[in-house]
Each structure stands twice: as structure tokens, then as C-alpha cells.
Amino acid sequence: MASLARMRLSRVALLPVVFLAVCVLPFAAASPWAALVLLLPLGAAVWVLRVGVDVDDAAITTHGLLGQRRVAWDDLAGIRVGRNARLRLVTTGGREVQLPVLRARDLPRLAGWSGGRIDVPQPPAG
């Protein structure tokens, strides 16, 4: 049986989205066209609920607002830590795929999910 690990944003991130919806409600009530402003909190809520990373026995799948990218373990060359400790998968073809909710602090957890396919560098002793 295949194992699946999921990493998503905390549902607590929906609290600012609710606050945004409450703040734009008076403006949205002003006219029918202004009601389009309500699409902002709706889009933010969809983003919070959708964005994430799935790790299974075959691949790592990243989920964005509008789509997803799947990188098979055989196509993975490594992981790069970028600005603000954001993680990116580096494929054997040289393409980089951002891991949207994972940071450098999550590398040990990602290594555990990978079943030994990803190594976490240890800090130098001393």
C-alpha cells in the first residue's frame, strides 16, 4: 500500500481571509460592480486551502492555485534552499519546482517522507 504525506497551510491562515471579507463587505454592498471585490477574499481562501505538497512512494506533487506539478523520484536531482529558506526541487533536466509551503526547517520531515531518497546535511561538529 502506498503511503502519502500531505503538507498544507494551517487553517488558521483563514482568519485573515475572513477579516478581509468583513472589511470589503461595506464597499461590496455599494454597487453591483463593487461586489466583484468579494472575489479577493474568495481567491485567498481557495489559495489557503489548495496550496501544498504531497509526497508518496512514486513522486512529490506540488499544488498551486491553478495547477499542480509532479516530479517523480527518478527525475529528482536534489533540493535547493533559496531566499527566505524556501525549498525548490531540482530535476535531472535542470528545472526547478518550488515547494510552496515547505522551508529549510522542514527538510528533516521531507527526508523522512522520502523514504531515504533525500539526505539532510548535518551541521559540522565542533
mmCIF file of N, CA and C in Angstrom:
data_model
loop_
_atom_site.group_PDB
_atom_site.id
_atom_site.type_symbol
_atom_site.label_atom_id
_atom_site.label_comp_id
_atom_site.label_asym_id
_atom_site.label_seq_id
_atom_site.Cartn_x
_atom_site.Cartn_y
_atom_site.Cartn_z
ATOM 1 N N MET A 1 0.846 -1.197 0.000
ATOM 2 C CA MET A 1 0.000 0.000 0.000
ATOM 3 C C MET A 1 0.878 1.242 0.000
ATOM 4 N N ALA A 2 0.571 2.191 -0.844
ATOM 5 C CA ALA A 2 1.357 3.411 -0.971
ATOM 6 C C ALA A 2 1.070 4.346 0.198
ATOM 7 N N SER A 3 2.140 4.961 0.709
ATOM 8 C CA SER A 3 1.954 5.935 1.782
ATOM 9 C C SER A 3 1.915 7.330 1.182
ATOM 10 N N LEU A 4 1.178 8.194 1.820
ATOM 11 C CA LEU A 4 1.013 9.562 1.333
ATOM 12 C C LEU A 4 1.171 10.508 2.512
ATOM 13 N N ALA A 5 2.010 11.510 2.337
ATOM 14 C CA ALA A 5 2.161 12.565 3.337
ATOM 15 C C ALA A 5 1.738 13.871 2.686
ATOM 16 N N ARG A 6 0.975 14.658 3.415
ATOM 17 C CA ARG A 6 0.481 15.935 2.904
ATOM 18 C C ARG A 6 0.919 17.062 3.809
ATOM 19 N N MET A 7 1.355 18.151 3.182
ATOM 20 C CA MET A 7 1.708 19.356 3.915
ATOM 21 C C MET A 7 0.924 20.497 3.307
ATOM 22 N N ARG A 8 0.099 21.135 4.110
ATOM 23 C CA ARG A 8 -0.726 22.255 3.674
ATOM 24 C C ARG A 8 -0.537 23.420 4.640
ATOM 25 N N LEU A 9 -1.016 24.577 4.245
ATOM 26 C CA LEU A 9 -1.024 25.717 5.150
ATOM 27 C C LEU A 9 -1.972 25.421 6.304
ATOM 28 N N SER A 10 -1.674 25.998 7.442
ATOM 29 C CA SER A 10 -2.550 25.855 8.591
ATOM 30 C C SER A 10 -3.884 26.538 8.297
ATOM 31 N N ARG A 11 -4.940 25.937 8.757
ATOM 32 C CA ARG A 11 -6.274 26.524 8.558
ATOM 33 C C ARG A 11 -6.427 27.833 9.325
ATOM 34 N N VAL A 12 -5.518 28.111 10.244
ATOM 35 C CA VAL A 12 -5.529 29.387 10.958
ATOM 36 C C VAL A 12 -5.301 30.537 9.978
ATOM 37 N N ALA A 13 -4.657 30.247 8.848
ATOM 38 C CA ALA A 13 -4.427 31.277 7.827
ATOM 39 C C ALA A 13 -5.738 31.773 7.218
ATOM 40 N N LEU A 14 -6.838 31.093 7.482
ATOM 41 C CA LEU A 14 -8.145 31.563 7.003
ATOM 42 C C LEU A 14 -8.679 32.737 7.832
ATOM 43 N N LEU A 15 -8.155 32.934 9.036
ATOM 44 C CA LEU A 15 -8.640 34.041 9.875
ATOM 45 C C LEU A 15 -8.408 35.403 9.221
ATOM 46 N N PRO A 16 -7.218 35.704 8.686
ATOM 47 C CA PRO A 16 -7.071 36.990 7.989
ATOM 48 C C PRO A 16 -7.958 37.090 6.751
ATOM 49 N N VAL A 17 -8.246 35.964 6.129
ATOM 50 C CA VAL A 17 -9.121 35.974 4.951
ATOM 51 C C VAL A 17 -10.537 36.380 5.366
ATOM 52 N N VAL A 18 -11.007 35.858 6.484
ATOM 53 C CA VAL A 18 -12.336 36.236 6.999
ATOM 54 C C VAL A 18 -12.336 37.717 7.366
ATOM 55 N N PHE A 19 -11.260 38.179 7.978
ATOM 56 C CA PHE A 19 -11.150 39.597 8.329
ATOM 57 C C PHE A 19 -11.197 40.464 7.065
ATOM 58 N N LEU A 20 -10.490 40.044 6.016
ATOM 59 C CA LEU A 20 -10.519 40.770 4.749
ATOM 60 C C LEU A 20 -11.935 40.808 4.172
ATOM 61 N N ALA A 21 -12.637 39.695 4.234
ATOM 62 C CA ALA A 21 -14.009 39.645 3.719
ATOM 63 C C ALA A 21 -14.918 40.616 4.480
ATOM 64 N N VAL A 22 -14.766 40.667 5.785
ATOM 65 C CA VAL A 22 -15.580 41.583 6.586
ATOM 66 C C VAL A 22 -15.248 43.037 6.240
ATOM 67 N N CYS A 23 -13.967 43.308 5.989
ATOM 68 C CA CYS A 23 -13.548 44.680 5.677
ATOM 69 C C CYS A 23 -14.045 45.145 4.312
ATOM 70 N N VAL A 24 -14.098 44.255 3.337
ATOM 71 C CA VAL A 24 -14.523 44.684 1.997
ATOM 72 C C VAL A 24 -16.044 44.608 1.820
ATOM 73 N N LEU A 25 -16.749 44.040 2.766
ATOM 74 C CA LEU A 25 -18.197 43.891 2.644
ATOM 75 C C LEU A 25 -18.936 45.215 2.476
ATOM 76 N N PRO A 26 -18.637 46.259 3.264
ATOM 77 C CA PRO A 26 -19.352 47.531 3.043
ATOM 78 C C PRO A 26 -19.097 48.112 1.650
ATOM 79 N N PHE A 27 -17.875 48.014 1.171
ATOM 80 C CA PHE A 27 -17.560 48.502 -0.173
ATOM 81 C C PHE A 27 -18.293 47.681 -1.227
ATOM 82 N N ALA A 28 -18.348 46.375 -1.027
ATOM 83 C CA ALA A 28 -19.009 45.488 -1.988
ATOM 84 C C ALA A 28 -20.519 45.740 -2.031
ATOM 85 N N ALA A 29 -21.078 46.199 -0.944
ATOM 86 C CA ALA A 29 -22.517 46.459 -0.900
ATOM 87 C C ALA A 29 -22.889 47.779 -1.579
ATOM 88 N N ALA A 30 -21.901 48.590 -1.933
ATOM 89 C CA ALA A 30 -22.172 49.905 -2.508
ATOM 90 C C ALA A 30 -22.805 49.828 -3.894
ATOM 91 N N SER A 31 -22.395 48.885 -4.697
ATOM 92 C CA SER A 31 -22.970 48.757 -6.036
ATOM 93 C C SER A 31 -22.738 47.324 -6.534
ATOM 94 N N PRO A 32 -23.491 46.929 -7.560
ATOM 95 C CA PRO A 32 -23.304 45.566 -8.077
ATOM 96 C C PRO A 32 -21.889 45.313 -8.586
ATOM 97 N N TRP A 33 -21.263 46.318 -9.223
ATOM 98 C CA TRP A 33 -19.906 46.127 -9.732
ATOM 99 C C TRP A 33 -18.884 46.043 -8.602
ATOM 100 N N ALA A 34 -19.127 46.742 -7.531
ATOM 101 C CA ALA A 34 -18.196 46.707 -6.399
ATOM 102 C C ALA A 34 -18.211 45.344 -5.706
ATOM 103 N N ALA A 35 -19.278 44.585 -5.922
ATOM 104 C CA ALA A 35 -19.350 43.250 -5.318
ATOM 105 C C ALA A 35 -18.244 42.329 -5.848
ATOM 106 N N LEU A 36 -17.652 42.685 -6.981
ATOM 107 C CA LEU A 36 -16.536 41.894 -7.517
ATOM 108 C C LEU A 36 -15.341 41.879 -6.570
ATOM 109 N N VAL A 37 -15.283 42.860 -5.685
ATOM 110 C CA VAL A 37 -14.202 42.917 -4.697
ATOM 111 C C VAL A 37 -14.238 41.682 -3.785
ATOM 112 N N LEU A 38 -15.410 41.089 -3.624
ATOM 113 C CA LEU A 38 -15.524 39.883 -2.793
ATOM 114 C C LEU A 38 -14.758 38.697 -3.382
ATOM 115 N N LEU A 39 -14.359 38.805 -4.647
ATOM 116 C CA LEU A 39 -13.552 37.748 -5.244
ATOM 117 C C LEU A 39 -12.159 37.678 -4.619
ATOM 118 N N LEU A 40 -11.672 38.794 -4.057
ATOM 119 C CA LEU A 40 -10.359 38.791 -3.406
ATOM 120 C C LEU A 40 -10.307 37.843 -2.213
ATOM 121 N N PRO A 41 -11.204 37.974 -1.232
ATOM 122 C CA PRO A 41 -11.139 37.018 -0.126
ATOM 123 C C PRO A 41 -11.471 35.583 -0.558
ATOM 124 N N LEU A 42 -12.335 35.443 -1.556
ATOM 125 C CA LEU A 42 -12.646 34.102 -2.051
ATOM 126 C C LEU A 42 -11.401 33.452 -2.655
ATOM 127 N N GLY A 43 -10.671 34.213 -3.474
ATOM 128 C CA GLY A 43 -9.433 33.698 -4.063
ATOM 129 C C GLY A 43 -8.391 33.380 -3.001
ATOM 130 N N ALA A 44 -8.289 34.229 -1.988
ATOM 131 C CA ALA A 44 -7.336 33.980 -0.906
ATOM 132 C C ALA A 44 -7.699 32.707 -0.137
ATOM 133 N N ALA A 45 -8.989 32.480 0.097
ATOM 134 C CA ALA A 45 -9.416 31.264 0.801
ATOM 135 C C ALA A 45 -9.114 30.014 -0.021
ATOM 136 N N VAL A 46 -9.364 30.080 -1.310
ATOM 137 C CA VAL A 46 -9.056 28.938 -2.177
ATOM 138 C C VAL A 46 -7.559 28.664 -2.159
ATOM 139 N N TRP A 47 -6.749 29.726 -2.183
ATOM 140 C CA TRP A 47 -5.299 29.560 -2.143
ATOM 141 C C TRP A 47 -4.860 28.879 -0.849
ATOM 142 N N VAL A 48 -5.381 29.328 0.291
ATOM 143 C CA VAL A 48 -5.013 28.729 1.580
ATOM 144 C C VAL A 48 -5.380 27.249 1.614
ATOM 145 N N LEU A 49 -6.543 26.900 1.073
ATOM 146 C CA LEU A 49 -6.999 25.513 1.129
ATOM 147 C C LEU A 49 -6.317 24.614 0.101
ATOM 148 N N ARG A 50 -5.832 25.170 -0.992
ATOM 149 C CA ARG A 50 -5.309 24.351 -2.090
ATOM 150 C C ARG A 50 -3.794 24.158 -2.085
ATOM 151 N N VAL A 51 -3.043 25.210 -1.773
ATOM 152 C CA VAL A 51 -1.586 25.182 -1.904
ATOM 153 C C VAL A 51 -0.978 24.179 -0.926
ATOM 154 N N GLY A 52 -0.049 23.371 -1.441
ATOM 155 C CA GLY A 52 0.619 22.410 -0.575
ATOM 156 C C GLY A 52 1.489 21.442 -1.344
ATOM 157 N N VAL A 53 1.958 20.434 -0.631
ATOM 158 C CA VAL A 53 2.857 19.425 -1.178
ATOM 159 C C VAL A 53 2.372 18.048 -0.741
ATOM 160 N N ASP A 54 2.342 17.109 -1.689
ATOM 161 C CA ASP A 54 2.044 15.703 -1.391
ATOM 162 C C ASP A 54 3.282 14.888 -1.720
ATOM 163 N N VAL A 55 3.646 13.994 -0.820
ATOM 164 C CA VAL A 55 4.783 13.103 -1.039
ATOM 165 C C VAL A 55 4.262 11.680 -0.947
ATOM 166 N N ASP A 56 4.523 10.892 -2.001
ATOM 167 C CA ASP A 56 4.136 9.484 -1.969
ATOM 168 C C ASP A 56 5.314 8.628 -2.427
ATOM 169 N N ASP A 57 5.081 7.349 -2.590
ATOM 170 C CA ASP A 57 6.154 6.426 -2.949
ATOM 171 C C ASP A 57 6.690 6.654 -4.358
ATOM 172 N N ALA A 58 5.931 7.318 -5.216
ATOM 173 C CA ALA A 58 6.333 7.490 -6.609
ATOM 174 C C ALA A 58 6.883 8.877 -6.915
ATOM 175 N N ALA A 59 6.411 9.914 -6.205
ATOM 176 C CA ALA A 59 6.767 11.277 -6.606
ATOM 177 C C ALA A 59 6.452 12.285 -5.516
ATOM 178 N N ILE A 60 6.872 13.517 -5.786
ATOM 179 C CA ILE A 60 6.482 14.682 -4.993
ATOM 180 C C ILE A 60 5.573 15.520 -5.890
ATOM 181 N N THR A 61 4.404 15.892 -5.372
ATOM 182 C CA THR A 61 3.460 16.700 -6.145
ATOM 183 C C THR A 61 3.261 18.024 -5.417
ATOM 184 N N THR A 62 3.469 19.118 -6.146
ATOM 185 C CA THR A 62 3.213 20.440 -5.582
ATOM 186 C C THR A 62 1.884 20.947 -6.125
ATOM 187 N N HIS A 63 1.088 21.546 -5.259
ATOM 188 C CA HIS A 63 -0.216 22.072 -5.642
ATOM 189 C C HIS A 63 -0.183 23.594 -5.528
ATOM 190 N N GLY A 64 -0.519 24.261 -6.622
ATOM 191 C CA GLY A 64 -0.633 25.710 -6.634
ATOM 192 C C GLY A 64 -2.089 26.100 -6.746
ATOM 193 N N LEU A 65 -2.329 27.379 -6.901
ATOM 194 C CA LEU A 65 -3.701 27.866 -7.003
ATOM 195 C C LEU A 65 -4.397 27.315 -8.240
ATOM 196 N N LEU A 66 -3.690 27.265 -9.353
ATOM 197 C CA LEU A 66 -4.338 26.873 -10.602
ATOM 198 C C LEU A 66 -3.915 25.509 -11.135
ATOM 199 N N GLY A 67 -2.920 24.889 -10.555
ATOM 200 C CA GLY A 67 -2.477 23.611 -11.105
ATOM 201 C C GLY A 67 -1.568 22.871 -10.152
ATOM 202 N N GLN A 68 -0.981 21.823 -10.693
ATOM 203 C CA GLN A 68 -0.061 21.034 -9.888
ATOM 204 C C GLN A 68 1.097 20.570 -10.757
ATOM 205 N N ARG A 69 2.203 20.253 -10.100
ATOM 206 C CA ARG A 69 3.373 19.698 -10.787
ATOM 207 C C ARG A 69 3.806 18.452 -10.030
ATOM 208 N N ARG A 70 4.091 17.429 -10.789
ATOM 209 C CA ARG A 70 4.514 16.158 -10.197
ATOM 210 C C ARG A 70 5.931 15.862 -10.652
ATOM 211 N N VAL A 71 6.819 15.593 -9.706
ATOM 212 C CA VAL A 71 8.208 15.249 -10.001
ATOM 213 C C VAL A 71 8.449 13.846 -9.457
ATOM 214 N N ALA A 72 8.694 12.901 -10.375
ATOM 215 C CA ALA A 72 8.970 11.523 -9.960
ATOM 216 C C ALA A 72 10.322 11.475 -9.247
ATOM 217 N N TRP A 73 10.463 10.523 -8.338
ATOM 218 C CA TRP A 73 11.709 10.392 -7.594
ATOM 219 C C TRP A 73 12.896 10.180 -8.533
ATOM 220 N N ASP A 74 12.686 9.465 -9.630
ATOM 221 C CA ASP A 74 13.773 9.219 -10.588
ATOM 222 C C ASP A 74 14.217 10.499 -11.293
ATOM 223 N N ASP A 75 13.341 11.500 -11.359
ATOM 224 C CA ASP A 75 13.658 12.765 -12.018
ATOM 225 C C ASP A 75 14.226 13.803 -11.067
ATOM 226 N N LEU A 76 14.367 13.464 -9.798
ATOM 227 C CA LEU A 76 14.833 14.420 -8.790
ATOM 228 C C LEU A 76 16.353 14.357 -8.667
ATOM 229 N N ALA A 77 17.009 15.503 -8.931
ATOM 230 C CA ALA A 77 18.466 15.576 -8.795
ATOM 231 C C ALA A 77 18.866 16.087 -7.412
ATOM 232 N N GLY A 78 18.036 16.929 -6.802
ATOM 233 C CA GLY A 78 18.358 17.470 -5.488
ATOM 234 C C GLY A 78 17.367 18.525 -5.063
ATOM 235 N N ILE A 79 17.717 19.186 -3.962
ATOM 236 C CA ILE A 79 16.883 20.256 -3.412
ATOM 237 C C ILE A 79 17.764 21.473 -3.200
ATOM 238 N N ARG A 80 17.262 22.621 -3.598
ATOM 239 C CA ARG A 80 17.984 23.870 -3.396
ATOM 240 C C ARG A 80 17.237 24.706 -2.377
ATOM 241 N N VAL A 81 17.984 25.284 -1.451
ATOM 242 C CA VAL A 81 17.410 26.214 -0.477
ATOM 243 C C VAL A 81 17.655 27.617 -1.011
ATOM 244 N N GLY A 82 16.576 28.323 -1.276
ATOM 245 C CA GLY A 82 16.670 29.655 -1.862
ATOM 246 C C GLY A 82 16.495 30.747 -0.833
ATOM 247 N N ARG A 83 16.151 31.923 -1.347
ATOM 248 C CA ARG A 83 15.917 33.068 -0.467
ATOM 249 C C ARG A 83 14.805 32.763 0.518
ATOM 250 N N ASN A 84 14.925 33.331 1.690
ATOM 251 C CA ASN A 84 13.932 33.154 2.758
ATOM 252 C C ASN A 84 13.738 31.689 3.120
ATOM 253 N N ALA A 85 14.776 30.870 2.907
ATOM 254 C CA ALA A 85 14.772 29.444 3.258
ATOM 255 C C ALA A 85 13.703 28.656 2.508
ATOM 256 N N ARG A 86 13.276 29.151 1.355
ATOM 257 C CA ARG A 86 12.295 28.426 0.542
ATOM 258 C C ARG A 86 12.980 27.266 -0.166
ATOM 259 N N LEU A 87 12.269 26.158 -0.266
ATOM 260 C CA LEU A 87 12.822 24.968 -0.899
ATOM 261 C C LEU A 87 12.362 24.857 -2.343
ATOM 262 N N ARG A 88 13.282 24.390 -3.194
ATOM 263 C CA ARG A 88 12.976 24.124 -4.600
ATOM 264 C C ARG A 88 13.530 22.760 -4.960
ATOM 265 N N LEU A 89 12.722 21.983 -5.666
ATOM 266 C CA LEU A 89 13.201 20.726 -6.218
ATOM 267 C C LEU A 89 14.003 21.035 -7.464
ATOM 268 N N VAL A 90 15.116 20.354 -7.651
ATOM 269 C CA VAL A 90 15.910 20.480 -8.862
ATOM 270 C C VAL A 90 15.808 19.149 -9.590
ATOM 271 N N THR A 91 15.326 19.193 -10.827
ATOM 272 C CA THR A 91 15.147 17.957 -11.590
ATOM 273 C C THR A 91 16.439 17.605 -12.322
ATOM 274 N N THR A 92 16.502 16.384 -12.834
ATOM 275 C CA THR A 92 17.668 15.953 -13.594
ATOM 276 C C THR A 92 17.825 16.768 -14.870
ATOM 277 N N GLY A 93 16.761 17.384 -15.343
ATOM 278 C CA GLY A 93 16.814 18.247 -16.516
ATOM 279 C C GLY A 93 17.207 19.681 -16.192
ATOM 280 N N GLY A 94 17.442 19.988 -14.913
ATOM 281 C CA GLY A 94 17.841 21.328 -14.507
ATOM 282 C C GLY A 94 16.699 22.264 -14.177
ATOM 283 N N ARG A 95 15.476 21.813 -14.302
ATOM 284 C CA ARG A 95 14.301 22.635 -13.996
ATOM 285 C C ARG A 95 14.113 22.696 -12.481
ATOM 286 N N GLU A 96 13.638 23.819 -11.989
ATOM 287 C CA GLU A 96 13.368 23.968 -10.561
ATOM 288 C C GLU A 96 11.869 24.095 -10.328
ATOM 289 N N VAL A 97 11.399 23.420 -9.288
ATOM 290 C CA VAL A 97 9.982 23.442 -8.919
ATOM 291 C C VAL A 97 9.907 23.858 -7.455
ATOM 292 N N GLN A 98 9.216 24.953 -7.188
ATOM 293 C CA GLN A 98 9.107 25.442 -5.811
ATOM 294 C C GLN A 98 8.193 24.550 -4.985
ATOM 295 N N LEU A 99 8.607 24.294 -3.747
ATOM 296 C CA LEU A 99 7.761 23.591 -2.778
ATOM 297 C C LEU A 99 7.064 24.671 -1.953
ATOM 298 N N PRO A 100 5.782 24.950 -2.219
ATOM 299 C CA PRO A 100 5.144 26.169 -1.728
ATOM 300 C C PRO A 100 5.046 26.346 -0.224
ATOM 301 N N VAL A 101 4.854 25.319 0.561
ATOM 302 C CA VAL A 101 4.655 25.535 1.994
ATOM 303 C C VAL A 101 5.821 25.032 2.840
ATOM 304 N N LEU A 102 6.847 24.492 2.198
ATOM 305 C CA LEU A 102 7.980 23.944 2.933
ATOM 306 C C LEU A 102 9.140 24.926 2.965
ATOM 307 N N ARG A 103 9.821 24.982 4.089
ATOM 308 C CA ARG A 103 11.013 25.811 4.276
ATOM 309 C C ARG A 103 12.171 24.908 4.700
ATOM 310 N N ALA A 104 13.340 25.508 4.846
ATOM 311 C CA ALA A 104 14.529 24.740 5.213
ATOM 312 C C ALA A 104 14.323 23.978 6.526
ATOM 313 N N ARG A 105 13.568 24.528 7.443
ATOM 314 C CA ARG A 105 13.315 23.850 8.718
ATOM 315 C C ARG A 105 12.524 22.551 8.536
ATOM 316 N N ASP A 106 11.868 22.408 7.373
ATOM 317 C CA ASP A 106 11.075 21.212 7.092
ATOM 318 C C ASP A 106 11.874 20.112 6.393
ATOM 319 N N LEU A 107 13.159 20.348 6.116
ATOM 320 C CA LEU A 107 13.971 19.347 5.418
ATOM 321 C C LEU A 107 14.014 17.994 6.130
ATOM 322 N N PRO A 108 14.196 17.939 7.458
ATOM 323 C CA PRO A 108 14.195 16.619 8.110
ATOM 324 C C PRO A 108 12.870 15.867 7.924
ATOM 325 N N ARG A 109 11.767 16.575 7.981
ATOM 326 C CA ARG A 109 10.466 15.941 7.784
ATOM 327 C C ARG A 109 10.324 15.440 6.346
ATOM 328 N N LEU A 110 10.758 16.261 5.372
ATOM 329 C CA LEU A 110 10.708 15.866 3.969
ATOM 330 C C LEU A 110 11.605 14.656 3.720
ATOM 331 N N ALA A 111 12.776 14.629 4.351
ATOM 332 C CA ALA A 111 13.678 13.481 4.203
ATOM 333 C C ALA A 111 13.028 12.216 4.754
ATOM 334 N N GLY A 112 12.311 12.333 5.858
ATOM 335 C CA GLY A 112 11.605 11.180 6.407
ATOM 336 C C GLY A 112 10.506 10.685 5.491
ATOM 337 N N TRP A 113 9.783 11.608 4.891
ATOM 338 C CA TRP A 113 8.716 11.241 3.962
ATOM 339 C C TRP A 113 9.263 10.579 2.709
ATOM 340 N N SER A 114 10.496 10.960 2.321
ATOM 341 C CA SER A 114 11.057 10.471 1.062
ATOM 342 C C SER A 114 11.507 9.019 1.136
ATOM 343 N N GLY A 115 11.534 8.447 2.310
ATOM 344 C CA GLY A 115 11.970 7.063 2.437
ATOM 345 C C GLY A 115 13.458 6.896 2.155
ATOM 346 N N GLY A 116 14.271 7.885 2.505
ATOM 347 C CA GLY A 116 15.706 7.807 2.314
ATOM 348 C C GLY A 116 16.197 8.326 0.975
ATOM 349 N N ARG A 117 15.304 8.843 0.147
ATOM 350 C CA ARG A 117 15.720 9.360 -1.167
ATOM 351 C C ARG A 117 16.339 10.745 -1.073
ATOM 352 N N ILE A 118 16.058 11.446 0.016
ATOM 353 C CA ILE A 118 16.616 12.783 0.243
ATOM 354 C C ILE A 118 17.433 12.726 1.525
ATOM 355 N N ASP A 119 18.670 13.216 1.442
ATOM 356 C CA ASP A 119 19.531 13.296 2.616
ATOM 357 C C ASP A 119 19.507 14.710 3.162
ATOM 358 N N VAL A 120 19.556 14.816 4.476
ATOM 359 C CA VAL A 120 19.630 16.116 5.122
ATOM 360 C C VAL A 120 21.068 16.339 5.575
ATOM 361 N N PRO A 121 21.696 17.394 5.090
ATOM 362 C CA PRO A 121 23.077 17.639 5.514
ATOM 363 C C PRO A 121 23.139 17.925 7.007
ATOM 364 N N GLN A 122 24.115 17.352 7.655
ATOM 365 C CA GLN A 122 24.306 17.559 9.094
ATOM 366 C C GLN A 122 25.254 18.737 9.304
ATOM 367 N N PRO A 123 25.015 19.549 10.327
ATOM 368 C CA PRO A 123 25.937 20.667 10.595
ATOM 369 C C PRO A 123 27.298 20.116 11.021
ATOM 370 N N PRO A 124 28.365 20.855 10.725
ATOM 371 C CA PRO A 124 29.693 20.382 11.104
ATOM 372 C C PRO A 124 29.828 20.302 12.616
ATOM 373 N N ALA A 125 30.534 19.279 13.073
ATOM 374 C CA ALA A 125 30.748 19.085 14.514
ATOM 375 C C ALA A 125 31.809 20.063 14.989
ATOM 376 N N GLY A 126 31.643 20.496 16.205
ATOM 377 C CA GLY A 126 32.699 21.350 16.746
ATOM 378 C C GLY A 126 32.184 22.533 17.326
#
